[in-house]
Short mmCIF file of N, CA and C in Angstrom, two decimals:
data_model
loop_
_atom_site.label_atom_id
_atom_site.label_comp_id
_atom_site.label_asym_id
_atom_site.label_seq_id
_atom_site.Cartn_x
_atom_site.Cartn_y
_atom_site.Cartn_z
N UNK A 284 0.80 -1.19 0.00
CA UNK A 284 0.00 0.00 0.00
C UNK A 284 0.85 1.26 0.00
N UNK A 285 1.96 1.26 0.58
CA UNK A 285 2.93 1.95 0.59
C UNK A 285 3.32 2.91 -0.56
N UNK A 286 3.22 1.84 -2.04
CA UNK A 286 3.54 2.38 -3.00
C UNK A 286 2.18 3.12 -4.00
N UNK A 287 1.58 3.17 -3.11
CA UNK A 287 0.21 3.87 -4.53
C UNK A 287 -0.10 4.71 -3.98
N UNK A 288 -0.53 5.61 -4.78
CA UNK A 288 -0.66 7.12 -4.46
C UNK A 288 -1.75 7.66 -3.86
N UNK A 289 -1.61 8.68 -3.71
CA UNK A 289 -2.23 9.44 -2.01
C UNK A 289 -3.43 9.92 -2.41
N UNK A 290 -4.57 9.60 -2.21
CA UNK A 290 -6.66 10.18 -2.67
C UNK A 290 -6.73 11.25 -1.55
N UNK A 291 -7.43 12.03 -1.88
CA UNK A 291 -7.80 13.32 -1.08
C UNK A 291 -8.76 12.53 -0.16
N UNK A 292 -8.72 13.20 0.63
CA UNK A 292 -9.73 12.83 1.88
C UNK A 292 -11.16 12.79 1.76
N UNK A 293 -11.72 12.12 2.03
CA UNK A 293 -13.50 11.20 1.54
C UNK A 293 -14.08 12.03 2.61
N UNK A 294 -13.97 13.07 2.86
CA UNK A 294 -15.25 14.32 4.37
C UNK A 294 -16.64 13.48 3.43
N UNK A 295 -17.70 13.21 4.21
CA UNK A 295 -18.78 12.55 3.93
C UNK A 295 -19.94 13.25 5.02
N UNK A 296 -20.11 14.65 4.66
CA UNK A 296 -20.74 15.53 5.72
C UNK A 296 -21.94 14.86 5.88
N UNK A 297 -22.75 14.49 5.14
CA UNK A 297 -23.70 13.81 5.22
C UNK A 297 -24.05 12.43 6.38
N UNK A 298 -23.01 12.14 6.41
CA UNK A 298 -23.07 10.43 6.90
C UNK A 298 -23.77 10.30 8.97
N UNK A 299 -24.44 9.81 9.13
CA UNK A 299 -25.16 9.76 10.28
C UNK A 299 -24.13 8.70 10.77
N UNK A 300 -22.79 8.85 11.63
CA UNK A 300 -22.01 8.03 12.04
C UNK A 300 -23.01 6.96 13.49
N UNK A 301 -23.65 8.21 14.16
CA UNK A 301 -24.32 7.24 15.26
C UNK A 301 -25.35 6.09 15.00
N UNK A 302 -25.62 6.29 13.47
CA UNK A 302 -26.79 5.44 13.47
C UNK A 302 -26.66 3.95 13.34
N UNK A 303 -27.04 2.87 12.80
CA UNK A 303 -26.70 1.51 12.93
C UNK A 303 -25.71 1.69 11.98
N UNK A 304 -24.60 0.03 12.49
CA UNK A 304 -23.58 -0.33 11.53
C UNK A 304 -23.95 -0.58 10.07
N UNK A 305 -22.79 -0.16 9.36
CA UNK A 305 -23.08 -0.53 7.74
C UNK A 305 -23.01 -2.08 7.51
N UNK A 306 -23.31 -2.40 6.61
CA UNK A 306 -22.94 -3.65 6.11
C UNK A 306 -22.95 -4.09 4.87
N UNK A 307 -22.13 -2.81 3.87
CA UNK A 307 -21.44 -2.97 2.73
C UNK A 307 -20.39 -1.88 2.60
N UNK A 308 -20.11 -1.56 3.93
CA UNK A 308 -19.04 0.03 3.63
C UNK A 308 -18.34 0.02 5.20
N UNK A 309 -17.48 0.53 5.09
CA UNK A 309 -16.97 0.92 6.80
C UNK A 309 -16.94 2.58 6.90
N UNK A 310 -16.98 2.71 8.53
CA UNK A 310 -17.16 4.37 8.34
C UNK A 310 -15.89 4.59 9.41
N UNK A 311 -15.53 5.21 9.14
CA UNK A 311 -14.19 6.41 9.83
C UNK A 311 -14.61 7.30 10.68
N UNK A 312 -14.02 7.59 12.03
CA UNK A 312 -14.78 9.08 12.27
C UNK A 312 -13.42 9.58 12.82
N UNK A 313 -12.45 10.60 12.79
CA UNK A 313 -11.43 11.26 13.04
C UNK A 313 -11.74 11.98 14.22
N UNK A 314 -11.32 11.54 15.40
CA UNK A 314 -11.39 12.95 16.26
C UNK A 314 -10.38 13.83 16.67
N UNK A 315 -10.83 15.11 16.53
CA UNK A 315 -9.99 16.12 16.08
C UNK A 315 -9.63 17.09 17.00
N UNK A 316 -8.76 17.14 17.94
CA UNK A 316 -8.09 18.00 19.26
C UNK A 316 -8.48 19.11 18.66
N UNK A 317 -9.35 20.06 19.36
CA UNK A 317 -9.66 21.64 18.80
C UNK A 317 -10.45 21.80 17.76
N UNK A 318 -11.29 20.89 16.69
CA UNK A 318 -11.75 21.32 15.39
C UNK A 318 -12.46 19.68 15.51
N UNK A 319 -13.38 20.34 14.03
CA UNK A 319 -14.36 19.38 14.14
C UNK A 319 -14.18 17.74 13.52
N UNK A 320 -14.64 17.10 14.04
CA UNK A 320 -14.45 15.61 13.94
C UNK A 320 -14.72 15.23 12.44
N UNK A 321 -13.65 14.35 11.86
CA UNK A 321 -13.95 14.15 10.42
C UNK A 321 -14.75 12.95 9.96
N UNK A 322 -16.00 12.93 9.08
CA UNK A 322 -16.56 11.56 9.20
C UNK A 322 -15.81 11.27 7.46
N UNK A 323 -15.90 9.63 7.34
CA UNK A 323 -15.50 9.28 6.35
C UNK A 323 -16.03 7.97 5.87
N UNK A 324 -16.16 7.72 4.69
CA UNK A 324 -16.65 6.49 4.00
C UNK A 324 -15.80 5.98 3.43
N UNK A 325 -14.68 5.83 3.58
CA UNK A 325 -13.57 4.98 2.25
C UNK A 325 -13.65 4.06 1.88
N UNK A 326 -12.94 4.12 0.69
CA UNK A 326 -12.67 2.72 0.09
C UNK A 326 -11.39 2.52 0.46
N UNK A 327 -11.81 0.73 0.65
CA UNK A 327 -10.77 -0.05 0.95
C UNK A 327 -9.37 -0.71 0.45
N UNK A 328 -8.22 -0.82 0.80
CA UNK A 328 -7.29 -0.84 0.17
C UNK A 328 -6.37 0.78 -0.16
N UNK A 329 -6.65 1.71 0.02
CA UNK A 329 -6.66 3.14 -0.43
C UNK A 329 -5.87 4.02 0.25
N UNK A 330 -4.82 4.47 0.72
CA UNK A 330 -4.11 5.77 1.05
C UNK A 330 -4.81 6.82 0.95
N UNK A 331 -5.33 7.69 1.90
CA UNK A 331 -5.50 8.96 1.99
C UNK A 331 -4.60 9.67 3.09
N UNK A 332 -4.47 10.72 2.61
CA UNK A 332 -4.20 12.10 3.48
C UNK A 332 -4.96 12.92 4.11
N UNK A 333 -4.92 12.98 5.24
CA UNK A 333 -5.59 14.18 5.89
C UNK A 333 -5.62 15.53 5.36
N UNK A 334 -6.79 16.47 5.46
CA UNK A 334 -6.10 17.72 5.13
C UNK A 334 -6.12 18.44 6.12
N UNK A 335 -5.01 19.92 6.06
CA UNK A 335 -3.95 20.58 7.27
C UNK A 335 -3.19 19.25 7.72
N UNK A 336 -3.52 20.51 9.02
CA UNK A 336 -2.77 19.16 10.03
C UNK A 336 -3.75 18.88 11.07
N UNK A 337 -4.09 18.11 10.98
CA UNK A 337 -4.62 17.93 11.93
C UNK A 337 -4.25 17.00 13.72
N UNK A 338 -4.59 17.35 14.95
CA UNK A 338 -4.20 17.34 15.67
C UNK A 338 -5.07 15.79 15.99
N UNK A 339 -4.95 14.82 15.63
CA UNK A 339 -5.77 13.56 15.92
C UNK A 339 -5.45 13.11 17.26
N UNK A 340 -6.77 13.07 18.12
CA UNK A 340 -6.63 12.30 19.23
C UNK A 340 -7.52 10.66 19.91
N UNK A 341 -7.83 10.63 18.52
CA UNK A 341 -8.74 9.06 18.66
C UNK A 341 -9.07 8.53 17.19
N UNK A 342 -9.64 7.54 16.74
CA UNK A 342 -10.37 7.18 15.87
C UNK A 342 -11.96 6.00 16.10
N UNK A 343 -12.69 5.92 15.34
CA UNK A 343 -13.74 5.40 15.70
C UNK A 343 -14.02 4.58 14.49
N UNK A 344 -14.52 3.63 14.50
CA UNK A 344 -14.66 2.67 13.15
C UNK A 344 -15.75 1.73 13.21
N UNK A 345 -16.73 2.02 12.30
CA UNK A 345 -18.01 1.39 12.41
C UNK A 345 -17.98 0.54 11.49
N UNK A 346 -18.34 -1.10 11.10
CA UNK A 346 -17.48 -1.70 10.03
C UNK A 346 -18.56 -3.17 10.46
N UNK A 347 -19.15 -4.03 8.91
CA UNK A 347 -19.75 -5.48 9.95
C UNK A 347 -18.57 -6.41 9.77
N UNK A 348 -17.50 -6.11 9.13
CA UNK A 348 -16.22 -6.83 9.05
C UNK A 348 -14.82 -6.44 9.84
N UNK A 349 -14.12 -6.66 9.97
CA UNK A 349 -13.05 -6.48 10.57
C UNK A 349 -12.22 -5.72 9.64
N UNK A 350 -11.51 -4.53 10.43
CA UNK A 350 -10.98 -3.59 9.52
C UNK A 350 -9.63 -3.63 10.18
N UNK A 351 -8.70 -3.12 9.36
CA UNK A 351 -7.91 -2.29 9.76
C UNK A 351 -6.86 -1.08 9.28
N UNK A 352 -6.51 -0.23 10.15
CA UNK A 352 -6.53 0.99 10.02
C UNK A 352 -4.55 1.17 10.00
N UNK A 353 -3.95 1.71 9.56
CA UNK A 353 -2.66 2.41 9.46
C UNK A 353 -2.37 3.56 9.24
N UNK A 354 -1.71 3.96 10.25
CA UNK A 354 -1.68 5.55 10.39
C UNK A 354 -0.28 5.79 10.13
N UNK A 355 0.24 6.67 9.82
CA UNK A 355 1.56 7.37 9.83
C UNK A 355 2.32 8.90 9.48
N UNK A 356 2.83 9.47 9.69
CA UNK A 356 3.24 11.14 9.86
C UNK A 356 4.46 11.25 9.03
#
């Protein structure tokens, strides 16, 4: 994954994160030290970048499969 290139960030203002789990998509939710929490729908397999900088102090992942997540600076 390392080697493929970087997708702008999926903001999905729309997306009702509290409501029931998906079960054809996983959802992202960024929480954001000082600023507002980012929700997200990605696709899987995929590199994105945050935009700024953001000051991340959690993540949240709503998913009916097992996900996982890699972060790095």
């Amino acid at each position: 994954m390392a080697d493929q290139p970087t997708q702008p960030e999926p903001v999905n203002e729309s997306l009702d994160f509290d409501d029931a789990t998906p079960l054809n998509t996983v959802y992202v939710k960024w929480d954001v030290k000082g600023g507002r929490d980012r929700t997200h729908e990605p696709h899987l397999n995929t590199n994105y970048a945050l935009e700024g900088s953001p000051n991340i102090q959690g993540v949240e992942i709503k998913s009916a499969v097992n996900v996982k997540l890699l972060c790095w600076a």
